[in-house]
Tab-separated table of C-alpha atoms in Angstrom:
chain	number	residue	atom	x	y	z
B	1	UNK	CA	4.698	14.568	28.191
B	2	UNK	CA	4.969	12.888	24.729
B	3	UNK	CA	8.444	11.554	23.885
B	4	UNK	CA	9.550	8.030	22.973
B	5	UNK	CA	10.096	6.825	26.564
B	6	UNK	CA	6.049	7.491	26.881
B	7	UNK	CA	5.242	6.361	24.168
B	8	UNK	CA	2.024	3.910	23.828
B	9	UNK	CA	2.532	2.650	20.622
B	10	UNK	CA	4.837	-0.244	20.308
B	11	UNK	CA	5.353	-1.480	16.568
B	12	UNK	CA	7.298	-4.357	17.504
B	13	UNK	CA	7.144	-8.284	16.766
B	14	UNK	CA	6.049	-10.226	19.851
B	15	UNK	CA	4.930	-7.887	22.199
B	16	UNK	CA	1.805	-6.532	23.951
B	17	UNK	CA	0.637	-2.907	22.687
B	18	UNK	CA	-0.378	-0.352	25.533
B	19	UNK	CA	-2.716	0.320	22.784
B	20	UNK	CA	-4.668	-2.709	21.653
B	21	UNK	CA	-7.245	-2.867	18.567
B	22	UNK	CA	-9.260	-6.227	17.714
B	23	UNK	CA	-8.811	-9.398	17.609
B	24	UNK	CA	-11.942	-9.765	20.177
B	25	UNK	CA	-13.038	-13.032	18.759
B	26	UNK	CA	-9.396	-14.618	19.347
B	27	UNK	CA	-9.428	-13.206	23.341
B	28	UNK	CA	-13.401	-14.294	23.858
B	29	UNK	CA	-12.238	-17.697	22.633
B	30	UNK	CA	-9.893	-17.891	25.343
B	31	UNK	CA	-11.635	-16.014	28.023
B	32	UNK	CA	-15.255	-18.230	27.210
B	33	UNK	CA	-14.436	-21.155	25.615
B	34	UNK	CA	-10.748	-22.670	26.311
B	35	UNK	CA	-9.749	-21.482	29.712
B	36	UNK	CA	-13.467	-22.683	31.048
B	37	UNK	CA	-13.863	-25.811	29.643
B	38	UNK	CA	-10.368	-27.320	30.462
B	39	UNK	CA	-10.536	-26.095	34.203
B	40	UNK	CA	-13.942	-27.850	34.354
B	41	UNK	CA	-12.234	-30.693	32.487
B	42	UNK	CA	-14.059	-30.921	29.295
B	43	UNK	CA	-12.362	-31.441	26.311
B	44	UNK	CA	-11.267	-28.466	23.787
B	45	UNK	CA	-8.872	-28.762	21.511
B	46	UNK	CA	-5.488	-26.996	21.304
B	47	UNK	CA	-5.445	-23.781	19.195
B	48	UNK	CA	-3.079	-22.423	16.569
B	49	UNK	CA	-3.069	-18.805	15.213
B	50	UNK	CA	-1.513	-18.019	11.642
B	51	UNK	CA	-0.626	-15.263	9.700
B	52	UNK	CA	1.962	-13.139	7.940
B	53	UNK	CA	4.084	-10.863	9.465
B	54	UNK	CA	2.907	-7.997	10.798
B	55	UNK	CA	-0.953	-9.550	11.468
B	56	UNK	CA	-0.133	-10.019	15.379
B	57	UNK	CA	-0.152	-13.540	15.968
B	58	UNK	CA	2.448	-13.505	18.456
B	59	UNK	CA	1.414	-10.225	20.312
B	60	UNK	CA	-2.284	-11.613	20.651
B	61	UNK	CA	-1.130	-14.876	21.893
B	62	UNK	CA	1.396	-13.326	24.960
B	63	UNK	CA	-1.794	-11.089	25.776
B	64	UNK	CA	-3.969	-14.111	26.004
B	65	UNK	CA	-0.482	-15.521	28.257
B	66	UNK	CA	-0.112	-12.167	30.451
B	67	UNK	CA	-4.130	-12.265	31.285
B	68	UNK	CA	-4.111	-16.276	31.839
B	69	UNK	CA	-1.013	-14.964	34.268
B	70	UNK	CA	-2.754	-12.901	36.393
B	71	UNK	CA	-5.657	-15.099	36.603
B	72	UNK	CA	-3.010	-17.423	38.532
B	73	UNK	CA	-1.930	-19.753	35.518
B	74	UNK	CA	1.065	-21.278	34.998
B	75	UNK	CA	2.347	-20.174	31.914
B	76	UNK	CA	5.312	-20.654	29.201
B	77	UNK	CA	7.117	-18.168	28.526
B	78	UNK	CA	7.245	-17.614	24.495
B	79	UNK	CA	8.564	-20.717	22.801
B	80	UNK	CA	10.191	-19.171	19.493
B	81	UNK	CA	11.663	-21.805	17.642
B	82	UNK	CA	14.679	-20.930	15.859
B	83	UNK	CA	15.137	-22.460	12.188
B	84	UNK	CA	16.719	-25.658	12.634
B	85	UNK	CA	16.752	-25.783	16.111
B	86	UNK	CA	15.356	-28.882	18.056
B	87	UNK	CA	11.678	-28.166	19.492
B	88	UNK	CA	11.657	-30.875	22.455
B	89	UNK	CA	14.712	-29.699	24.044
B	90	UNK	CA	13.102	-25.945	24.218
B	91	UNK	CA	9.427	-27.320	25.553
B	92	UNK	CA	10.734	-30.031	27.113
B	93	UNK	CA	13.044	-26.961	29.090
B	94	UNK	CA	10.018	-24.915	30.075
B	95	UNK	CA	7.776	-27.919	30.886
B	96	UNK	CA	10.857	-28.648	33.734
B	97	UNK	CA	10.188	-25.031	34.622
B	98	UNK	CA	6.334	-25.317	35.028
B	99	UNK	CA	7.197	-28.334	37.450
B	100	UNK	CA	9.389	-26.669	39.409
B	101	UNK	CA	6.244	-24.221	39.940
B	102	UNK	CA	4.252	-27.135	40.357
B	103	UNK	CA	6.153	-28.549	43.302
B	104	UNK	CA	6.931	-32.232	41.852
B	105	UNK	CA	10.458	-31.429	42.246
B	106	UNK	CA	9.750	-32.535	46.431
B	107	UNK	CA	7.669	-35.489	44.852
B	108	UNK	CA	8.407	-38.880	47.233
B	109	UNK	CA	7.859	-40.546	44.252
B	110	UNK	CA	10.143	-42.725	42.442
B	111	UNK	CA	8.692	-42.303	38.923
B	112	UNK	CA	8.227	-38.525	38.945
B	113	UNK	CA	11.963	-38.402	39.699
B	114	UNK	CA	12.775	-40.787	37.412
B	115	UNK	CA	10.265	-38.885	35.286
B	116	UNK	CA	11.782	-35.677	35.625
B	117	UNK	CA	15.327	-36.662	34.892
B	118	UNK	CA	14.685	-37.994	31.464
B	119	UNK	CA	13.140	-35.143	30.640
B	120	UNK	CA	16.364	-33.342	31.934
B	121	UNK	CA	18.184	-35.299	29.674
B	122	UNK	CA	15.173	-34.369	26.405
B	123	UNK	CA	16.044	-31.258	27.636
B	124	UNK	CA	19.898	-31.489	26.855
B	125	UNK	CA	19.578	-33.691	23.677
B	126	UNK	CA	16.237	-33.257	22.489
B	127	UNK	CA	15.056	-35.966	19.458
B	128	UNK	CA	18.561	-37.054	19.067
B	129	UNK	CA	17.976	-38.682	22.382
B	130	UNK	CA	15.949	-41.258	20.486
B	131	UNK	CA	18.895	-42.289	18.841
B	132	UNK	CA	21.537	-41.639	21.079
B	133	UNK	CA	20.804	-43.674	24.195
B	134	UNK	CA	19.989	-43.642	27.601
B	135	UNK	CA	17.932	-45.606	29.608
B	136	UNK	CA	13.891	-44.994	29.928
B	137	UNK	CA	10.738	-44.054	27.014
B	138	UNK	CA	11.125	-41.931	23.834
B	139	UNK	CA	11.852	-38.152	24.379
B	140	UNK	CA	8.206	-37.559	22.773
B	141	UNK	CA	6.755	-40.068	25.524
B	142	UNK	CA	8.647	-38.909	28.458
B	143	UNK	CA	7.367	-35.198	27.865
B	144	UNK	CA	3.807	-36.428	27.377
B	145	UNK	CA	4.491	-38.362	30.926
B	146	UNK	CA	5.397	-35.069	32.499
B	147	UNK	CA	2.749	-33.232	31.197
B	148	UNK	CA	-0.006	-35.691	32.673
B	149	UNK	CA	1.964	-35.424	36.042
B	150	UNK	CA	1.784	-31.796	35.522
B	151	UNK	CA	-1.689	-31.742	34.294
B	152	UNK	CA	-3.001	-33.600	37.549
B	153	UNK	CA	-0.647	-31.341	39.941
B	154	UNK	CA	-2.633	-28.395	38.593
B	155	UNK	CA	-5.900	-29.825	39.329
B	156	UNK	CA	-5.013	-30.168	42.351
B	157	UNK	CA	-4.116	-26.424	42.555
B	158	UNK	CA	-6.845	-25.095	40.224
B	159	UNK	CA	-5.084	-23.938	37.863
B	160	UNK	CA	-4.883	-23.740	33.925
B	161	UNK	CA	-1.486	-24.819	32.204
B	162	UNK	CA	-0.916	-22.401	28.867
B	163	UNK	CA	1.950	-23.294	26.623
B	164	UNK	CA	2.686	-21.223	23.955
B	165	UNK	CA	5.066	-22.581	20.762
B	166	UNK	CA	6.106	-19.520	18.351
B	167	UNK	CA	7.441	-19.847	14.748
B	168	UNK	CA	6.613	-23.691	14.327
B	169	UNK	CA	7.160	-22.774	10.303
B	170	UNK	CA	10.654	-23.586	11.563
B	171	UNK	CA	10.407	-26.849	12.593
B	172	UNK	CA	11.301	-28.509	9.504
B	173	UNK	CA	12.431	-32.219	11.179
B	174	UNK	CA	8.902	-34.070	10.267
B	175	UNK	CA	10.020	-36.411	12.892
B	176	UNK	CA	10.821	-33.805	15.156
B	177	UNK	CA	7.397	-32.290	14.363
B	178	UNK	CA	5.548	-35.699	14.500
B	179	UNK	CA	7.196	-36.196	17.876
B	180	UNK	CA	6.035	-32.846	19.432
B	181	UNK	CA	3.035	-32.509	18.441
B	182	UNK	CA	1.797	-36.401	19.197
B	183	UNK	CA	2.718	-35.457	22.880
B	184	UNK	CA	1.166	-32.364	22.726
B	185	UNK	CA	-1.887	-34.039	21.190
B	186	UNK	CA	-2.448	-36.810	23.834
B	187	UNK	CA	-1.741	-34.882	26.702
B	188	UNK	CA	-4.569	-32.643	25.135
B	189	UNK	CA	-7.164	-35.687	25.012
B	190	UNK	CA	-5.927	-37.528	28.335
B	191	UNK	CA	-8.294	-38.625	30.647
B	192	UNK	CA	-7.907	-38.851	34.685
B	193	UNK	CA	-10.058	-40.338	37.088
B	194	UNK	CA	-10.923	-37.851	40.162
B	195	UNK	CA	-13.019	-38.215	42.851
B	196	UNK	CA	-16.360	-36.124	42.928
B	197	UNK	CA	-18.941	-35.548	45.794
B	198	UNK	CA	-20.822	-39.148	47.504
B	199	UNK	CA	-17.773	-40.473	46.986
B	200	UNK	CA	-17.866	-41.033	43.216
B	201	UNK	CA	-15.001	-40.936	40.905
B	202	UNK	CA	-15.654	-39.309	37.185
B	203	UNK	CA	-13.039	-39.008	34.423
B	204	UNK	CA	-11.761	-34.906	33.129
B	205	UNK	CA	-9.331	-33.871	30.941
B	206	UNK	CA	-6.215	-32.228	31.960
B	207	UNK	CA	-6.430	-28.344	32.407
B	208	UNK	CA	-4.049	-28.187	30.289
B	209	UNK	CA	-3.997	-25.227	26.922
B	210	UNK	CA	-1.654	-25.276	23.856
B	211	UNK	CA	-1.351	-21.727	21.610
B	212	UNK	CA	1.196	-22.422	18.426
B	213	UNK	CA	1.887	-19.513	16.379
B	214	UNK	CA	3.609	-19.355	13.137
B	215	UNK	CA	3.250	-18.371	9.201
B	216	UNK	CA	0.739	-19.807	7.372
B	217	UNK	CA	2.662	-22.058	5.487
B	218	UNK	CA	2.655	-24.323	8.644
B	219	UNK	CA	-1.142	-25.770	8.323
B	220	UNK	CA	0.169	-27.688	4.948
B	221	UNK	CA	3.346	-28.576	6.668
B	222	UNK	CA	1.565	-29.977	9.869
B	223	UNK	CA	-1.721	-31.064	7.484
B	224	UNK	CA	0.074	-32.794	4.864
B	225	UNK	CA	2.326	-34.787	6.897
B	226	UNK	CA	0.357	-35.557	10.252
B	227	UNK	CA	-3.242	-35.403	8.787
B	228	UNK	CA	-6.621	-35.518	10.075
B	229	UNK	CA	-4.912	-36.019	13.649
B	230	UNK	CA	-3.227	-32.489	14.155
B	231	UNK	CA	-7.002	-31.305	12.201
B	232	UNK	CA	-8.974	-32.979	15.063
B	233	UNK	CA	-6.375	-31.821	17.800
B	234	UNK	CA	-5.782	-28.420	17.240
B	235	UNK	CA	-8.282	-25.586	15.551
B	236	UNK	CA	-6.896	-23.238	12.910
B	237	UNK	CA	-7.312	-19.519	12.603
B	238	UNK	CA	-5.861	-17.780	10.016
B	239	UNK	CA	-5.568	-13.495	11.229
B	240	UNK	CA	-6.372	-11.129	8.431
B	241	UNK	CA	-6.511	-7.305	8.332
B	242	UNK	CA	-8.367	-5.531	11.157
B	243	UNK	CA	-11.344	-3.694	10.341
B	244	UNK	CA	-11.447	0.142	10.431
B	245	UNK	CA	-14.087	-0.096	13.228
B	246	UNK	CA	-11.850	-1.755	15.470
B	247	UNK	CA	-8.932	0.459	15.055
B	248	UNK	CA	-11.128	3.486	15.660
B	249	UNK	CA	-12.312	2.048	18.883
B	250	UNK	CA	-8.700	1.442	20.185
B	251	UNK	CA	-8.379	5.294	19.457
B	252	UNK	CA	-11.374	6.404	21.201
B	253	UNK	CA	-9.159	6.810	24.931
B	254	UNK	CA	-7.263	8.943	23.214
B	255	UNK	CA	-10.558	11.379	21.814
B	256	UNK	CA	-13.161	10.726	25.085
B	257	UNK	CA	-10.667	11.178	27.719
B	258	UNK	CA	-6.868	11.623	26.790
B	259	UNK	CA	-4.233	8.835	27.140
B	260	UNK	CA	-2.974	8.892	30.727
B	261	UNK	CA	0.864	9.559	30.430
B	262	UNK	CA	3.538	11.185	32.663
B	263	UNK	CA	4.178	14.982	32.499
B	264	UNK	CA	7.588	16.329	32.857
B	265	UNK	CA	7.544	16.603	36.520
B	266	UNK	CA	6.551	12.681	37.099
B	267	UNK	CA	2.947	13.586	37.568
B	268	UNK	CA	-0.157	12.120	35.503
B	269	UNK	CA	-0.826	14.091	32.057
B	270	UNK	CA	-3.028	13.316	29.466
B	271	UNK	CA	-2.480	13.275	25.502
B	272	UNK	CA	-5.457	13.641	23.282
B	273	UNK	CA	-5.776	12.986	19.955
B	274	UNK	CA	-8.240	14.851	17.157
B	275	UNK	CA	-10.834	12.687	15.304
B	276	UNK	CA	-9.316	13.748	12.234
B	277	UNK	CA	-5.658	12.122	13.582
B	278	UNK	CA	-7.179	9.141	14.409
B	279	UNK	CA	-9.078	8.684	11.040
B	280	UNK	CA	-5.724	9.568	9.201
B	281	UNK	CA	-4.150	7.193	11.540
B	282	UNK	CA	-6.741	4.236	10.845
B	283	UNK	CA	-6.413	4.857	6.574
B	284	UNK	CA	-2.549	4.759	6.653
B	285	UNK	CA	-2.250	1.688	8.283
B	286	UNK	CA	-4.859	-0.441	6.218
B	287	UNK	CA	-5.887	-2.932	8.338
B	288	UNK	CA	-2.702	-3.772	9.459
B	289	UNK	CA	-1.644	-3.930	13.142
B	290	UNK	CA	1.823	-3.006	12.745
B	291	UNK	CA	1.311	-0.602	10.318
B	292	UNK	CA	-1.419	0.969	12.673
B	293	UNK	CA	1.019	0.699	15.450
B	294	UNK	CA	3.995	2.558	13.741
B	295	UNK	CA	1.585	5.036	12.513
B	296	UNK	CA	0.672	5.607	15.806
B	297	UNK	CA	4.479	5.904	17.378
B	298	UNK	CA	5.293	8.319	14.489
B	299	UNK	CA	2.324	10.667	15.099
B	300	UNK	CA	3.102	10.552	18.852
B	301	UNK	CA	6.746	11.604	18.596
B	302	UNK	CA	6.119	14.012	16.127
B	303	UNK	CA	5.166	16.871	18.377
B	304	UNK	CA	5.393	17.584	22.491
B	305	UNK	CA	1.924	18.851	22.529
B	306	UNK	CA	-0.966	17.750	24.347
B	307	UNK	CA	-2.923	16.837	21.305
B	308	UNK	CA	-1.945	14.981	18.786
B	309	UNK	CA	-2.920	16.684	15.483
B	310	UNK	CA	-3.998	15.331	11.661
B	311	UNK	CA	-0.638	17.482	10.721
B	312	UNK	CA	1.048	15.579	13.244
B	313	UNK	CA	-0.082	11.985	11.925
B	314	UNK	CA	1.014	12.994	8.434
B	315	UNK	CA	4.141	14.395	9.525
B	316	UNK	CA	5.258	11.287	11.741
B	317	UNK	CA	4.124	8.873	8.760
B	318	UNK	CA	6.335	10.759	5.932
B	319	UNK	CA	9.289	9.106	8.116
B	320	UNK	CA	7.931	6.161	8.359
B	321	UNK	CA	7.283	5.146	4.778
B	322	UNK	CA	10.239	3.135	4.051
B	323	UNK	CA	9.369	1.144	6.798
B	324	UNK	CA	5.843	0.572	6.081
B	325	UNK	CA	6.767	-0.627	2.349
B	326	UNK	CA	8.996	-2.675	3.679
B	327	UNK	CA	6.734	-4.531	6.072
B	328	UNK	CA	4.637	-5.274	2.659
B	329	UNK	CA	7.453	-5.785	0.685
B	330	UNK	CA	8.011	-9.089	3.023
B	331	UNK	CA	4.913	-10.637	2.597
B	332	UNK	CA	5.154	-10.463	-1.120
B	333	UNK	CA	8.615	-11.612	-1.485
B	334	UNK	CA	7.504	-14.701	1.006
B	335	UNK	CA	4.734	-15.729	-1.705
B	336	UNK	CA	5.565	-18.319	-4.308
B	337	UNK	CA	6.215	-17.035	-7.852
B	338	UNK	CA	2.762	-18.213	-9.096
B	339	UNK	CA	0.960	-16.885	-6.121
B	340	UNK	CA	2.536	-13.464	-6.675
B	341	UNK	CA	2.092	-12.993	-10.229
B	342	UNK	CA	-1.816	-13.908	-9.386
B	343	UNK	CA	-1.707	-11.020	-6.568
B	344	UNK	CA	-0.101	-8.974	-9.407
B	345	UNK	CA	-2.156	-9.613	-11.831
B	346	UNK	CA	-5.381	-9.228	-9.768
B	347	UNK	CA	-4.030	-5.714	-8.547
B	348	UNK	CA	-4.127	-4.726	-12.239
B	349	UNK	CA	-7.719	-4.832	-12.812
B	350	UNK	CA	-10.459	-2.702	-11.964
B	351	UNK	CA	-12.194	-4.080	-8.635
B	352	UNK	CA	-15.081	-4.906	-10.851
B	353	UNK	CA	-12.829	-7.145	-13.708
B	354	UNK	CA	-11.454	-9.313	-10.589
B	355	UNK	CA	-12.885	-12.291	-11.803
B	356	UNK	CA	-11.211	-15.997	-12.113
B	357	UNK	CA	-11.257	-15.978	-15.606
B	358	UNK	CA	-10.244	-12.185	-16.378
B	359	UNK	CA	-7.041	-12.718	-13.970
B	360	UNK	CA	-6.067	-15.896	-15.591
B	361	UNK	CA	-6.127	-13.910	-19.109
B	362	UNK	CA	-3.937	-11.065	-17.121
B	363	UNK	CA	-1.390	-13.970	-16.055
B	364	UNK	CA	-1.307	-15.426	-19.532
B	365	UNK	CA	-3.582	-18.313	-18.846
B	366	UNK	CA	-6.183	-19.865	-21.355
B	367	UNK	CA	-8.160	-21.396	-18.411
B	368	UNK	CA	-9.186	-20.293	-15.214
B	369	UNK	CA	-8.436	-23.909	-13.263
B	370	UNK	CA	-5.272	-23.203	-14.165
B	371	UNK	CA	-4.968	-20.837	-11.215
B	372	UNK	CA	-7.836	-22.646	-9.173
B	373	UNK	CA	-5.727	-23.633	-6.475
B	374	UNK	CA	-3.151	-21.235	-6.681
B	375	UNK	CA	-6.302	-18.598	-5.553
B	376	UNK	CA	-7.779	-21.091	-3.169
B	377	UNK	CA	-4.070	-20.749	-1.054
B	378	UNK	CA	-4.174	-17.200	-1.386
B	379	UNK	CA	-7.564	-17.266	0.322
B	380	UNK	CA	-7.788	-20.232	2.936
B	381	UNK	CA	-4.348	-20.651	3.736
B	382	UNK	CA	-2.711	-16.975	3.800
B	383	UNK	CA	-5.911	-14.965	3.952
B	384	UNK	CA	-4.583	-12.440	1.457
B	385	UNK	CA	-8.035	-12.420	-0.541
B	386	UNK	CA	-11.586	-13.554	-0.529
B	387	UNK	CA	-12.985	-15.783	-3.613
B	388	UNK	CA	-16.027	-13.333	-4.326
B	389	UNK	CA	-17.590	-12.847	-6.999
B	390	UNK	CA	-15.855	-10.123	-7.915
B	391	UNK	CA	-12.506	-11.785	-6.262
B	392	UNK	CA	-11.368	-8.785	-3.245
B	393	UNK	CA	-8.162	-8.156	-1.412
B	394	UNK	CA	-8.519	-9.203	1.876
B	395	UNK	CA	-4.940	-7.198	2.936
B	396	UNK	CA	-5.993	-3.991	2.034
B	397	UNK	CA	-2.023	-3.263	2.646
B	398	UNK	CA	-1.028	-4.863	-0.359
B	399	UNK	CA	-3.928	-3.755	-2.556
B	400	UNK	CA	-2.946	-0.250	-1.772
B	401	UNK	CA	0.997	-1.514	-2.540
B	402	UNK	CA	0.182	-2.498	-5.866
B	403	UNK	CA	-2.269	-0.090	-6.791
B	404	UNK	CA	-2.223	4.096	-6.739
B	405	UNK	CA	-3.593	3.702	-3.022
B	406	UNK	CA	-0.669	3.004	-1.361
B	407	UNK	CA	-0.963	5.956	1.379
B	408	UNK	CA	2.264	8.405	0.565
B	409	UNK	CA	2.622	11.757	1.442
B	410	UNK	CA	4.376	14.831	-0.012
């Protein structure tokens, strides 16, 4: 009944959960606001989802992808973009793919041939194709020509286009970048004239959708250097911790009616799970999604029973310790010196104390502007705190890190 081939949880990068928690806002956005309004052909811009590790960027992003799937989509797979790897040849790969789908591959057409082989070639060579030769437009300008082709095929078929582009912190060519995201862009605010009832013709945008995913340190990468046109083009949201209301509610299948499973005779069980599990569950992991979801994995394989237990949760999560500092460990040792002495220093004092000024004095400062911008990043950029007045951890994970409430158990 419960073993790790059953198993529910899934505290893994990329990846959908069995057992989901939040992020509602993220999934209405797509479900009421992108996928809509680009099949109808109004304009909405491209989205991109930040975080740090461990916040579920990537996972919410493929569940958005699997749903926009079944609704009949065509959809990239995930686009992970290796560090120093070349991001036109891997969209320019999976836009080929999406036009296979499409059916311009049996195109009469000279130009979508013609159109389709250069891209082959972007494909192959990428941005050094700019420099390296070959007849025909710019790699950027041959994969924005394919995506209009594709955009208008999919009209035609009613469908919604979804790419998704993972870890594009790593594309650190600004020409590359510039490239990639200036097709991207303008295929995004492309206009096509179609004919409408009476025999009128009206202009739409292309139903086409663009997810990128990635650290936060990519909105002043993509900001600084491409300026206010990636701002108008795509919308940024930075994911924080989720709240404790949320992860209770993924829970509640497990307390209302058990989790369906398979008993040891391939027949349908159920696992249930105390209130007091899921409580102890939903303070270990502090807000964080991966930390709820190896909480979770640990509590289920910590017994065979058909309910899982408060013993059971604290059991599972003294293995899992190591693990969990670790995942915390990496988002500190990713911050800048001066934004982790602030995070140390602000851990220090008492909630009430964490004021501007007072963790200024605790860094050594004689003025607060001196660390001005360093907590202004902190906040609107990596989402670690909020500016309040008193200042507040907005990662309750690495509060409880640096302070006695880091959840350990004897």
């Amino acid at each position: 009944m419960r073993s790790p081939v059953t198993n529910p949880f899934q505290p893994g990068s990329d990846v959908v959960p069995d057992v989901w928690a939040g992020r509602v806002e993220q999934l209405s956005d797509w479900r009421d606001a992108v996928r809509p309004r680009r099949r109808a052909g109004l304009y909405e811009t491209g989205r991109t989802i930040l975080g740090e590790p461990g916040t579920g960027k990537s996972s919410l992003v493929r569940k958005i992808a699997r749903d926009a799937a079944d609704a009949g989509d065509w959809v990239t797979p995930q686009l992970r973009i290796p560090s120093g790897a070349d991001p036109l040849k891997i969209v320019a790969s999976a836009v080929l793919r999406l036009a296979d789908k499409a059916g311009l591959r049996t195109s009469t057409r000279q130009r979508v041939m013609d159109l389709l082989s250069r891209v082959e070639q972007v494909a192959i060579s990428g941005f050094s194709l700019a420099m390296g030769g070959g007849e025909g437009p710019e790699p950027f300008t041959a994969l924005f020509d394919l995506l209009i082709e594709l955009g208008q095929a999919a009209i035609d078929q009613d469908a919604v286009i979804l790419i998704h582009i993972d870890e594009v912190q790593n594309i650190t060519d600004e020409a590359a970048l510039s490239q990639l995201l200036i097709a991207l862009g303008d295929a995004l605010s492309y206009e096509v004239e179609v004919s409408a009832p009476g025999g009128l013709y009206v202009t739409r945008f292309l139903p086409i959708a663009v997810y990128l995913t990635g650290l936060p340190d990519f909105e002043d990468m993509a900001g600084a250097r491409k300026g206010a046109t990636f701002a108008r083009r795509f919308r940024t949201t930075t994911l924080t911790a989720l709240d404790e209301d949320d992860l209770l509610e993924a829970l509640q299948p497990f307390i209302l009616e058990g989790w369906e499973t398979q008993d040891d005779e391939h027949g349908i069980a159920r696992v249930s799970m105390s209130q007091e599990a899921a409580k102890a569950i939903v303070a270990l992991c502090c807000g964080e999604p991966f930390l709820f979801q190896l909480a979770g994995q640990r509590a289920w394989n910590a017994a065979q029973t058909s309910v899982i237990s408060e013993d059971q949760v604290v059991t599972g999560w003294s293995g899992a310790e190591g693990e969990a500092s670790a995942h915390v460990e990496r988002i500190l040792n990713r911050l800048p010196t001066r934004e982790h002495e602030f995070i140390d220093a602000m851990a220090a004092l008492p909630p009430a104390d964490r004021k501007l000024t007072k963790i200024a004095e605790q860094m050594g400062m004689t003025a607060a502007t001196q660390v001005g911008p360093t907590s202004q990043r902190l906040d609107t950029v990596r989402g670690i705190i909020t500016r309040g007045k008193p200042y507040s951890f907005r990662n309750r994970a690495v509060e409880a890190y640096l302070t006695t409430d880091w959840p350990r158990v004897n």
